[in-house]
Amino acid sequence: MRISARADYAVRAALQLAASRDDAPLKAEAIADAQDIPHKFLESILNDMRRGGLVLSQRGGNGGYRLARPATAITIADVIRVVDGPLVSVRGVRPPELSYTGPAESLLPLWIALRSNVREILEGVSLADVASAQLPAEVSALTDAPGAWVNP
């Protein structure tokens, strides 16, 4: 699985909003500076997040962006789906729409299992979990696995 720059930036921007201590909106420039995200790219991402119902925007001198729901009610999967579409696809196709034959036939259940595990992790972690550095125990346990931090 590959996390795009767009998805990474979107999650980081959402986390910056989740970590905001007051209810005042944050300006895109402030989010971009805090997370070292190109401002114009972030504006596009924030517009997608607004259209996807994850953030609200407010115009004017006191304007900016804020989360549309509590950080506990927005998962990492929600953010990724809004900016990048399905969590797992093969050649841009969702696994249930694929078919294979011969020795490749068992690829389909493999892709479905992969999608299931990705969903389980990303749908089980909220912005609040990450912003507070309190990942669910199941997710933290995966980082303890031998080889988890090693690139083969």
mmCIF file with all atom_site columns, C-alpha atoms in Angstrom:
data_model
loop_
_atom_site.group_PDB
_atom_site.id
_atom_site.type_symbol
_atom_site.label_atom_id
_atom_site.label_alt_id
_atom_site.label_comp_id
_atom_site.label_asym_id
_atom_site.label_entity_id
_atom_site.label_seq_id
_atom_site.pdbx_PDB_ins_code
_atom_site.Cartn_x
_atom_site.Cartn_y
_atom_site.Cartn_z
_atom_site.occupancy
_atom_site.B_iso_or_equiv
_atom_site.pdbx_formal_charge
_atom_site.auth_seq_id
_atom_site.auth_comp_id
_atom_site.auth_asym_id
_atom_site.auth_atom_id
_atom_site.pdbx_PDB_model_num
ATOM 1   C CA . MET A 1 1   ? 0.000   0.000   0.000   1.00 0.00 ? 1   MET A CA 1
ATOM 2   C CA . ARG A 1 2   ? 1.220   3.477   -0.827  1.00 0.00 ? 2   ARG A CA 1
ATOM 3   C CA . ILE A 1 3   ? 0.092   6.600   1.021   1.00 0.00 ? 3   ILE A CA 1
ATOM 4   C CA . SER A 1 4   ? 0.088   9.537   -1.402  1.00 0.00 ? 4   SER A CA 1
ATOM 5   C CA . ALA A 1 5   ? 1.513   12.938  -0.519  1.00 0.00 ? 5   ALA A CA 1
ATOM 6   C CA . ARG A 1 6   ? -2.048  14.261  -0.806  1.00 0.00 ? 6   ARG A CA 1
ATOM 7   C CA . ALA A 1 7   ? -3.327  11.783  1.807   1.00 0.00 ? 7   ALA A CA 1
ATOM 8   C CA . ASP A 1 8   ? -0.344  12.403  4.096   1.00 0.00 ? 8   ASP A CA 1
ATOM 9   C CA . TYR A 1 9   ? -0.839  16.171  3.908   1.00 0.00 ? 9   TYR A CA 1
ATOM 10  C CA . ALA A 1 10  ? -4.590  15.832  4.457   1.00 0.00 ? 10  ALA A CA 1
ATOM 11  C CA . VAL A 1 11  ? -4.122  13.709  7.577   1.00 0.00 ? 11  VAL A CA 1
ATOM 12  C CA . ARG A 1 12  ? -1.473  16.096  8.918   1.00 0.00 ? 12  ARG A CA 1
ATOM 13  C CA . ALA A 1 13  ? -3.716  19.107  8.285   1.00 0.00 ? 13  ALA A CA 1
ATOM 14  C CA . ALA A 1 14  ? -6.645  17.365  9.986   1.00 0.00 ? 14  ALA A CA 1
ATOM 15  C CA . LEU A 1 15  ? -4.405  16.540  12.955  1.00 0.00 ? 15  LEU A CA 1
ATOM 16  C CA . GLN A 1 16  ? -3.336  20.185  13.188  1.00 0.00 ? 16  GLN A CA 1
ATOM 17  C CA . LEU A 1 17  ? -7.020  21.145  13.329  1.00 0.00 ? 17  LEU A CA 1
ATOM 18  C CA . ALA A 1 18  ? -7.724  18.388  15.882  1.00 0.00 ? 18  ALA A CA 1
ATOM 19  C CA . ALA A 1 19  ? -4.908  19.646  18.115  1.00 0.00 ? 19  ALA A CA 1
ATOM 20  C CA . SER A 1 20  ? -6.189  23.225  18.080  1.00 0.00 ? 20  SER A CA 1
ATOM 21  C CA . ARG A 1 21  ? -6.917  24.133  21.686  1.00 0.00 ? 21  ARG A CA 1
ATOM 22  C CA . ASP A 1 22  ? -9.673  26.652  21.057  1.00 0.00 ? 22  ASP A CA 1
ATOM 23  C CA . ASP A 1 23  ? -12.625 26.624  18.703  1.00 0.00 ? 23  ASP A CA 1
ATOM 24  C CA . ALA A 1 24  ? -11.212 29.435  16.558  1.00 0.00 ? 24  ALA A CA 1
ATOM 25  C CA . PRO A 1 25  ? -10.662 28.503  12.922  1.00 0.00 ? 25  PRO A CA 1
ATOM 26  C CA . LEU A 1 26  ? -7.096  28.029  11.712  1.00 0.00 ? 26  LEU A CA 1
ATOM 27  C CA . LYS A 1 27  ? -5.905  29.765  8.591   1.00 0.00 ? 27  LYS A CA 1
ATOM 28  C CA . ALA A 1 28  ? -4.573  27.571  5.801   1.00 0.00 ? 28  ALA A CA 1
ATOM 29  C CA . GLU A 1 29  ? -1.263  29.460  5.944   1.00 0.00 ? 29  GLU A CA 1
ATOM 30  C CA . ALA A 1 30  ? -0.860  28.580  9.644   1.00 0.00 ? 30  ALA A CA 1
ATOM 31  C CA . ILE A 1 31  ? -1.592  24.904  8.979   1.00 0.00 ? 31  ILE A CA 1
ATOM 32  C CA . ALA A 1 32  ? 0.787   24.869  6.003   1.00 0.00 ? 32  ALA A CA 1
ATOM 33  C CA . ASP A 1 33  ? 3.572   26.488  8.049   1.00 0.00 ? 33  ASP A CA 1
ATOM 34  C CA . ALA A 1 34  ? 3.058   24.242  11.077  1.00 0.00 ? 34  ALA A CA 1
ATOM 35  C CA . GLN A 1 35  ? 3.128   21.049  8.989   1.00 0.00 ? 35  GLN A CA 1
ATOM 36  C CA . ASP A 1 36  ? 5.529   22.163  6.237   1.00 0.00 ? 36  ASP A CA 1
ATOM 37  C CA . ILE A 1 37  ? 2.925   21.625  3.511   1.00 0.00 ? 37  ILE A CA 1
ATOM 38  C CA . PRO A 1 38  ? 2.941   23.655  0.276   1.00 0.00 ? 38  PRO A CA 1
ATOM 39  C CA . HIS A 1 39  ? 0.215   26.274  0.784   1.00 0.00 ? 39  HIS A CA 1
ATOM 40  C CA . LYS A 1 40  ? -1.447  26.045  -2.659  1.00 0.00 ? 40  LYS A CA 1
ATOM 41  C CA . PHE A 1 41  ? -1.546  22.242  -2.476  1.00 0.00 ? 41  PHE A CA 1
ATOM 42  C CA . LEU A 1 42  ? -3.039  22.450  1.015   1.00 0.00 ? 42  LEU A CA 1
ATOM 43  C CA . GLU A 1 43  ? -5.784  24.831  -0.180  1.00 0.00 ? 43  GLU A CA 1
ATOM 44  C CA . SER A 1 44  ? -6.843  22.217  -2.741  1.00 0.00 ? 44  SER A CA 1
ATOM 45  C CA . ILE A 1 45  ? -6.793  19.482  -0.105  1.00 0.00 ? 45  ILE A CA 1
ATOM 46  C CA . LEU A 1 46  ? -8.806  21.577  2.352   1.00 0.00 ? 46  LEU A CA 1
ATOM 47  C CA . ASN A 1 47  ? -11.394 22.247  -0.364  1.00 0.00 ? 47  ASN A CA 1
ATOM 48  C CA . ASP A 1 48  ? -11.742 18.492  -0.926  1.00 0.00 ? 48  ASP A CA 1
ATOM 49  C CA . MET A 1 49  ? -12.063 17.990  2.828   1.00 0.00 ? 49  MET A CA 1
ATOM 50  C CA . ARG A 1 50  ? -14.723 20.713  2.981   1.00 0.00 ? 50  ARG A CA 1
ATOM 51  C CA . ARG A 1 51  ? -16.689 19.126  0.122   1.00 0.00 ? 51  ARG A CA 1
ATOM 52  C CA . GLY A 1 52  ? -16.306 15.763  1.861   1.00 0.00 ? 52  GLY A CA 1
ATOM 53  C CA . GLY A 1 53  ? -17.827 17.126  5.064   1.00 0.00 ? 53  GLY A CA 1
ATOM 54  C CA . LEU A 1 54  ? -14.699 16.842  7.212   1.00 0.00 ? 54  LEU A CA 1
ATOM 55  C CA . VAL A 1 55  ? -13.917 20.525  7.658   1.00 0.00 ? 55  VAL A CA 1
ATOM 56  C CA . LEU A 1 56  ? -15.858 23.743  7.757   1.00 0.00 ? 56  LEU A CA 1
ATOM 57  C CA . SER A 1 57  ? -14.512 26.966  6.318   1.00 0.00 ? 57  SER A CA 1
ATOM 58  C CA . GLN A 1 58  ? -15.196 30.493  7.458   1.00 0.00 ? 58  GLN A CA 1
ATOM 59  C CA . ARG A 1 59  ? -14.385 33.570  5.410   1.00 0.00 ? 59  ARG A CA 1
ATOM 60  C CA . GLY A 1 60  ? -13.158 36.916  6.663   1.00 0.00 ? 60  GLY A CA 1
ATOM 61  C CA . GLY A 1 61  ? -10.450 38.269  8.920   1.00 0.00 ? 61  GLY A CA 1
ATOM 62  C CA . ASN A 1 62  ? -11.224 35.717  11.613  1.00 0.00 ? 62  ASN A CA 1
ATOM 63  C CA . GLY A 1 63  ? -11.792 32.995  9.049   1.00 0.00 ? 63  GLY A CA 1
ATOM 64  C CA . GLY A 1 64  ? -10.089 29.721  8.447   1.00 0.00 ? 64  GLY A CA 1
ATOM 65  C CA . TYR A 1 65  ? -10.834 26.036  8.856   1.00 0.00 ? 65  TYR A CA 1
ATOM 66  C CA . ARG A 1 66  ? -12.077 23.813  11.653  1.00 0.00 ? 66  ARG A CA 1
ATOM 67  C CA . LEU A 1 67  ? -13.163 20.215  11.885  1.00 0.00 ? 67  LEU A CA 1
ATOM 68  C CA . ALA A 1 68  ? -16.820 19.646  10.995  1.00 0.00 ? 68  ALA A CA 1
ATOM 69  C CA . ARG A 1 69  ? -17.158 16.946  13.684  1.00 0.00 ? 69  ARG A CA 1
ATOM 70  C CA . PRO A 1 70  ? -15.311 16.130  16.881  1.00 0.00 ? 70  PRO A CA 1
ATOM 71  C CA . ALA A 1 71  ? -11.852 14.633  16.301  1.00 0.00 ? 71  ALA A CA 1
ATOM 72  C CA . THR A 1 72  ? -13.063 11.457  18.015  1.00 0.00 ? 72  THR A CA 1
ATOM 73  C CA . ALA A 1 73  ? -15.659 11.025  15.235  1.00 0.00 ? 73  ALA A CA 1
ATOM 74  C CA . ILE A 1 74  ? -13.266 11.340  12.269  1.00 0.00 ? 74  ILE A CA 1
ATOM 75  C CA . THR A 1 75  ? -11.059 8.385   11.410  1.00 0.00 ? 75  THR A CA 1
ATOM 76  C CA . ILE A 1 76  ? -7.843  8.377   9.442   1.00 0.00 ? 76  ILE A CA 1
ATOM 77  C CA . ALA A 1 77  ? -9.734  6.303   6.840   1.00 0.00 ? 77  ALA A CA 1
ATOM 78  C CA . ASP A 1 78  ? -12.328 9.095   6.503   1.00 0.00 ? 78  ASP A CA 1
ATOM 79  C CA . VAL A 1 79  ? -9.626  11.612  5.643   1.00 0.00 ? 79  VAL A CA 1
ATOM 80  C CA . ILE A 1 80  ? -7.826  9.374   3.158   1.00 0.00 ? 80  ILE A CA 1
ATOM 81  C CA . ARG A 1 81  ? -11.057 8.415   1.376   1.00 0.00 ? 81  ARG A CA 1
ATOM 82  C CA . VAL A 1 82  ? -12.096 12.051  0.959   1.00 0.00 ? 82  VAL A CA 1
ATOM 83  C CA . VAL A 1 83  ? -8.857  13.070  -0.754  1.00 0.00 ? 83  VAL A CA 1
ATOM 84  C CA . ASP A 1 84  ? -7.761  9.831   -2.464  1.00 0.00 ? 84  ASP A CA 1
ATOM 85  C CA . GLY A 1 85  ? -10.799 7.591   -2.822  1.00 0.00 ? 85  GLY A CA 1
ATOM 86  C CA . PRO A 1 86  ? -10.861 3.910   -1.820  1.00 0.00 ? 86  PRO A CA 1
ATOM 87  C CA . LEU A 1 87  ? -8.266  2.743   0.689   1.00 0.00 ? 87  LEU A CA 1
ATOM 88  C CA . VAL A 1 88  ? -7.207  -0.249  -1.400  1.00 0.00 ? 88  VAL A CA 1
ATOM 89  C CA . SER A 1 89  ? -7.492  -0.649  -5.128  1.00 0.00 ? 89  SER A CA 1
ATOM 90  C CA . VAL A 1 90  ? -5.645  -2.712  -7.694  1.00 0.00 ? 90  VAL A CA 1
ATOM 91  C CA . ARG A 1 91  ? -4.870  -0.784  -10.863 1.00 0.00 ? 91  ARG A CA 1
ATOM 92  C CA . GLY A 1 92  ? -7.571  1.685   -9.785  1.00 0.00 ? 92  GLY A CA 1
ATOM 93  C CA . VAL A 1 93  ? -10.215 -1.040  -9.417  1.00 0.00 ? 93  VAL A CA 1
ATOM 94  C CA . ARG A 1 94  ? -11.785 -2.091  -6.126  1.00 0.00 ? 94  ARG A CA 1
ATOM 95  C CA . PRO A 1 95  ? -10.960 -5.727  -5.293  1.00 0.00 ? 95  PRO A CA 1
ATOM 96  C CA . PRO A 1 96  ? -14.528 -7.134  -5.509  1.00 0.00 ? 96  PRO A CA 1
ATOM 97  C CA . GLU A 1 97  ? -14.707 -5.944  -9.124  1.00 0.00 ? 97  GLU A CA 1
ATOM 98  C CA . LEU A 1 98  ? -11.657 -8.019  -10.120 1.00 0.00 ? 98  LEU A CA 1
ATOM 99  C CA . SER A 1 99  ? -11.459 -11.566 -11.360 1.00 0.00 ? 99  SER A CA 1
ATOM 100 C CA . TYR A 1 100 ? -8.494  -13.845 -11.924 1.00 0.00 ? 100 TYR A CA 1
ATOM 101 C CA . THR A 1 101 ? -8.043  -17.254 -13.460 1.00 0.00 ? 101 THR A CA 1
ATOM 102 C CA . GLY A 1 102 ? -5.644  -20.134 -13.192 1.00 0.00 ? 102 GLY A CA 1
ATOM 103 C CA . PRO A 1 103 ? -2.766  -19.833 -10.725 1.00 0.00 ? 103 PRO A CA 1
ATOM 104 C CA . ALA A 1 104 ? -3.671  -16.177 -10.069 1.00 0.00 ? 104 ALA A CA 1
ATOM 105 C CA . GLU A 1 105 ? -7.191  -17.065 -8.886  1.00 0.00 ? 105 GLU A CA 1
ATOM 106 C CA . SER A 1 106 ? -6.280  -16.849 -5.190  1.00 0.00 ? 106 SER A CA 1
ATOM 107 C CA . LEU A 1 107 ? -5.050  -13.266 -5.632  1.00 0.00 ? 107 LEU A CA 1
ATOM 108 C CA . LEU A 1 108 ? -8.583  -11.962 -5.175  1.00 0.00 ? 108 LEU A CA 1
ATOM 109 C CA . PRO A 1 109 ? -8.991  -13.256 -1.600  1.00 0.00 ? 109 PRO A CA 1
ATOM 110 C CA . LEU A 1 110 ? -5.488  -11.945 -0.863  1.00 0.00 ? 110 LEU A CA 1
ATOM 111 C CA . TRP A 1 111 ? -6.446  -8.430  -2.012  1.00 0.00 ? 111 TRP A CA 1
ATOM 112 C CA . ILE A 1 112 ? -9.718  -8.671  -0.039  1.00 0.00 ? 112 ILE A CA 1
ATOM 113 C CA . ALA A 1 113 ? -7.780  -9.697  3.090   1.00 0.00 ? 113 ALA A CA 1
ATOM 114 C CA . LEU A 1 114 ? -5.382  -6.808  2.575   1.00 0.00 ? 114 LEU A CA 1
ATOM 115 C CA . ARG A 1 115 ? -8.285  -4.371  2.232   1.00 0.00 ? 115 ARG A CA 1
ATOM 116 C CA . SER A 1 116 ? -9.923  -5.799  5.346   1.00 0.00 ? 116 SER A CA 1
ATOM 117 C CA . ASN A 1 117 ? -6.768  -5.314  7.419   1.00 0.00 ? 117 ASN A CA 1
ATOM 118 C CA . VAL A 1 118 ? -6.159  -1.793  6.112   1.00 0.00 ? 118 VAL A CA 1
ATOM 119 C CA . ARG A 1 119 ? -9.759  -0.894  6.921   1.00 0.00 ? 119 ARG A CA 1
ATOM 120 C CA . GLU A 1 120 ? -9.509  -2.402  10.394  1.00 0.00 ? 120 GLU A CA 1
ATOM 121 C CA . ILE A 1 121 ? -6.506  -0.260  11.220  1.00 0.00 ? 121 ILE A CA 1
ATOM 122 C CA . LEU A 1 122 ? -7.428  3.031   9.536   1.00 0.00 ? 122 LEU A CA 1
ATOM 123 C CA . GLU A 1 123 ? -11.114 2.924   10.507  1.00 0.00 ? 123 GLU A CA 1
ATOM 124 C CA . GLY A 1 124 ? -10.141 2.085   14.094  1.00 0.00 ? 124 GLY A CA 1
ATOM 125 C CA . VAL A 1 125 ? -7.942  5.150   14.629  1.00 0.00 ? 125 VAL A CA 1
ATOM 126 C CA . SER A 1 126 ? -9.457  8.593   15.070  1.00 0.00 ? 126 SER A CA 1
ATOM 127 C CA . LEU A 1 127 ? -7.825  11.965  14.664  1.00 0.00 ? 127 LEU A CA 1
ATOM 128 C CA . ALA A 1 128 ? -8.135  12.341  18.433  1.00 0.00 ? 128 ALA A CA 1
ATOM 129 C CA . ASP A 1 129 ? -6.190  9.095   18.972  1.00 0.00 ? 129 ASP A CA 1
ATOM 130 C CA . VAL A 1 130 ? -3.269  10.281  16.868  1.00 0.00 ? 130 VAL A CA 1
ATOM 131 C CA . ALA A 1 131 ? -3.338  13.900  18.063  1.00 0.00 ? 131 ALA A CA 1
ATOM 132 C CA . SER A 1 132 ? -3.182  12.714  21.678  1.00 0.00 ? 132 SER A CA 1
ATOM 133 C CA . ALA A 1 133 ? -0.520  10.062  20.904  1.00 0.00 ? 133 ALA A CA 1
ATOM 134 C CA . GLN A 1 134 ? -2.889  7.398   22.260  1.00 0.00 ? 134 GLN A CA 1
ATOM 135 C CA . LEU A 1 135 ? -3.067  4.860   19.455  1.00 0.00 ? 135 LEU A CA 1
ATOM 136 C CA . PRO A 1 136 ? -5.344  1.871   20.080  1.00 0.00 ? 136 PRO A CA 1
ATOM 137 C CA . ALA A 1 137 ? -3.502  -1.034  21.716  1.00 0.00 ? 137 ALA A CA 1
ATOM 138 C CA . GLU A 1 138 ? -4.026  -3.267  18.669  1.00 0.00 ? 138 GLU A CA 1
ATOM 139 C CA . VAL A 1 139 ? -2.312  -0.723  16.444  1.00 0.00 ? 139 VAL A CA 1
ATOM 140 C CA . SER A 1 140 ? 0.546   -0.109  18.857  1.00 0.00 ? 140 SER A CA 1
ATOM 141 C CA . ALA A 1 141 ? 1.087   -3.858  19.148  1.00 0.00 ? 141 ALA A CA 1
ATOM 142 C CA . LEU A 1 142 ? 1.636   -4.083  15.381  1.00 0.00 ? 142 LEU A CA 1
ATOM 143 C CA . THR A 1 143 ? 4.595   -1.716  15.689  1.00 0.00 ? 143 THR A CA 1
ATOM 144 C CA . ASP A 1 144 ? 6.216   -4.136  18.160  1.00 0.00 ? 144 ASP A CA 1
ATOM 145 C CA . ALA A 1 145 ? 6.305   -6.976  15.632  1.00 0.00 ? 145 ALA A CA 1
ATOM 146 C CA . PRO A 1 146 ? 9.768   -8.125  14.566  1.00 0.00 ? 146 PRO A CA 1
ATOM 147 C CA . GLY A 1 147 ? 10.655  -6.365  11.361  1.00 0.00 ? 147 GLY A CA 1
ATOM 148 C CA . ALA A 1 148 ? 7.890   -3.749  11.603  1.00 0.00 ? 148 ALA A CA 1
ATOM 149 C CA . TRP A 1 149 ? 10.413  -0.906  11.344  1.00 0.00 ? 149 TRP A CA 1
ATOM 150 C CA . VAL A 1 150 ? 12.683  -2.636  8.823   1.00 0.00 ? 150 VAL A CA 1
ATOM 151 C CA . ASN A 1 151 ? 12.415  -2.098  5.092   1.00 0.00 ? 151 ASN A CA 1
ATOM 152 C CA . PRO A 1 152 ? 13.004  -5.391  3.271   1.00 0.00 ? 152 PRO A CA 1
#
